[in-house]
Coordinates of C-alpha atoms in Angstrom, one line a residue:
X12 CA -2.0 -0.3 17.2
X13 CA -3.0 2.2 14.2
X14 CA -1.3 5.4 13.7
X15 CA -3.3 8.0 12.0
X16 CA -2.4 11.3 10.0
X17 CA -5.7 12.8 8.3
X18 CA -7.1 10.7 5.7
X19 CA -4.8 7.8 5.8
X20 CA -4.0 5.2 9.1
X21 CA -1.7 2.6 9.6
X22 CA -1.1 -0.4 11.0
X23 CA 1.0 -4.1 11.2
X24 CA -0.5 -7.2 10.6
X25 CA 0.4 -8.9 14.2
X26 CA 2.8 -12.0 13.6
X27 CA 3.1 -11.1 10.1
X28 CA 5.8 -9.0 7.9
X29 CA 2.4 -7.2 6.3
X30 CA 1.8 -3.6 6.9
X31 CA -1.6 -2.1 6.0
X32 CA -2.8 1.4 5.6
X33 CA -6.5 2.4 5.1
X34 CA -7.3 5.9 3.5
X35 CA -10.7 7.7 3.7
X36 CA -12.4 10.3 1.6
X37 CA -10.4 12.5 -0.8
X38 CA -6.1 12.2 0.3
X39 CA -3.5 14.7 0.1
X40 CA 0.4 15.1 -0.9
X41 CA 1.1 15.9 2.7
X42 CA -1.4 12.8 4.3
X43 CA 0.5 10.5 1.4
X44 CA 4.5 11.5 2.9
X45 CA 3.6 11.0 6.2
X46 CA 2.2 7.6 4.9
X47 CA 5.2 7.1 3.3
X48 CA 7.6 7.7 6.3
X49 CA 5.3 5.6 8.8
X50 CA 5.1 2.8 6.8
X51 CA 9.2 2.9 6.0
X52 CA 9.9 3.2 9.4
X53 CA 8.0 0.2 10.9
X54 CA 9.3 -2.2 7.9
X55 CA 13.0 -1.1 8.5
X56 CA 13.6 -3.9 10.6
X57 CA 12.4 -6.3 7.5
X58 CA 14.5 -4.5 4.4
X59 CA 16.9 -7.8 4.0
X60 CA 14.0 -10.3 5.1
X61 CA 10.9 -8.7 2.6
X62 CA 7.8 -7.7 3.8
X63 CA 4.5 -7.0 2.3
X64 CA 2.0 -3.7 2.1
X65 CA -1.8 -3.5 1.7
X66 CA -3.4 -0.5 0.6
X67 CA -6.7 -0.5 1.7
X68 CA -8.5 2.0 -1.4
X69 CA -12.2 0.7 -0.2
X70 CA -13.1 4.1 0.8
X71 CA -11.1 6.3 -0.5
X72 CA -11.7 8.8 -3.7
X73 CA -9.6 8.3 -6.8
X74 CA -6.4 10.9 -6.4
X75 CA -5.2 14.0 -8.9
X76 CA -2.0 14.0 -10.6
X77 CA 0.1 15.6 -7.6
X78 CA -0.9 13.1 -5.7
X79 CA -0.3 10.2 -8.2
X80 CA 3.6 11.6 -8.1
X81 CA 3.5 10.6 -4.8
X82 CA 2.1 7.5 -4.6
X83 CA 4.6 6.1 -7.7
X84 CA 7.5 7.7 -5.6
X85 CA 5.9 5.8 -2.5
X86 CA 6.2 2.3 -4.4
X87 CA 9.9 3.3 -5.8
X88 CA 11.0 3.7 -1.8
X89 CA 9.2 0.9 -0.6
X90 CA 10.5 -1.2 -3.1
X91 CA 13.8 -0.1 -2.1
X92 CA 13.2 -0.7 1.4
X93 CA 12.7 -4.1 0.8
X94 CA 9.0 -4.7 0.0
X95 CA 8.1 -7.8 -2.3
X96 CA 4.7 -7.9 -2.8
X97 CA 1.7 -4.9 -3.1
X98 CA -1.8 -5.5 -2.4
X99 CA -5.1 -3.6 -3.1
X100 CA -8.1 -3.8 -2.0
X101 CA -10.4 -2.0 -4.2
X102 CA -13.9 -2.6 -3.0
X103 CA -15.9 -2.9 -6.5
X104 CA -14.5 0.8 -8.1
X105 CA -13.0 0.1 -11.8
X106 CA -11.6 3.8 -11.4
X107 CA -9.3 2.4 -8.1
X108 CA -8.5 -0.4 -9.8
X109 CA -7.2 1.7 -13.0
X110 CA -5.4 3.2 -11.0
X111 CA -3.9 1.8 -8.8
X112 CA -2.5 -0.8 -11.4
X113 CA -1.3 2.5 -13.6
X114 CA 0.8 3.5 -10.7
X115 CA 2.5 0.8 -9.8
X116 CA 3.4 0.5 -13.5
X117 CA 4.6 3.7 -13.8
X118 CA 6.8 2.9 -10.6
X119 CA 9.0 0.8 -13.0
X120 CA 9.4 -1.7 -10.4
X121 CA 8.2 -4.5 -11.0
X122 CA 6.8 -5.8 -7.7
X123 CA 4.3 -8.4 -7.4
X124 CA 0.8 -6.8 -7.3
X125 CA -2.2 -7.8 -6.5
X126 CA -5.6 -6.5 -6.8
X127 CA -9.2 -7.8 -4.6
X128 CA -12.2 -6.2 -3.0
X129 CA -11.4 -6.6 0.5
X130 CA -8.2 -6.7 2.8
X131 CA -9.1 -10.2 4.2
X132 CA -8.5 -11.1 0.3
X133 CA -5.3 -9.5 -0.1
X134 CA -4.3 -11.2 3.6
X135 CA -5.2 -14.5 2.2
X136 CA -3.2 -14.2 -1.4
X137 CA -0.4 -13.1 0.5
X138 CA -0.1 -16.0 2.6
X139 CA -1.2 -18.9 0.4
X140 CA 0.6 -17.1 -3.1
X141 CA 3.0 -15.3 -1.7
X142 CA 4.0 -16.8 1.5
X143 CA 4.0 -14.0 3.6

């Protein structure tokens, strides 16, 4: 089942420790927190096991620097809360790409990234390359 808030929905990948949120169109600070919240809450249960999130860009418009904030303070908690890998899917934008790789780096986290045009791609790196 997905929960929505505005631009951005959520959802988890049955069977799997994967979580994956979908935005649309032009995102706000206040659509990104309650992203934030949703997605910490349903990968609680996983903080000691790891888990993985997917951040579906395809249709969403890059963000401006307020929302940037928020997304590196995004991967700083969900790091925290456990989460081992981040995945993008990017469609064919350069721009997304940019930057969503500038953001996780200015995370200072570390976390395994990776980057593909569609969410089937990032589903199938995580499971053969990752293992989750």
């Amino acid at each position: 089942m997905k929960d929505v808030h505005g631009s951005q929905e959520v959802e988890v990948v049955t069977g799997r420790k994967v979580i994956v949120s979908a935005g649309k169109g032009k995102t706000n600070v206040n659509d990104l927190k309650w992203l934030m919240e949703t997605v910490l809450s349903k990968a609680a249960l996983w903080k000691s096991l790891g888990w993985a999130y997917v951040a579906d860009c395809t249709q969403m418009e890059p963000v401006g620097p307020e929302e940037t904030g928020q997304l590196i303070d995004m991967t700083k908690a969900f790091v925290e809360a456990g989460c081992k890998a981040f995945g993008f899917a990017e469609g064919s934008s350069i721009m997304l790409k940019a930057q969503t790789k500038t953001n996780t780096k200015m995370s200072h986290t570390g976390v395994m990234e990776g980057h593909f045009a569609t969410v089937d791609e990032v589903l199938e790196w995580l499971k053969n390359d990752m293992h989750m």
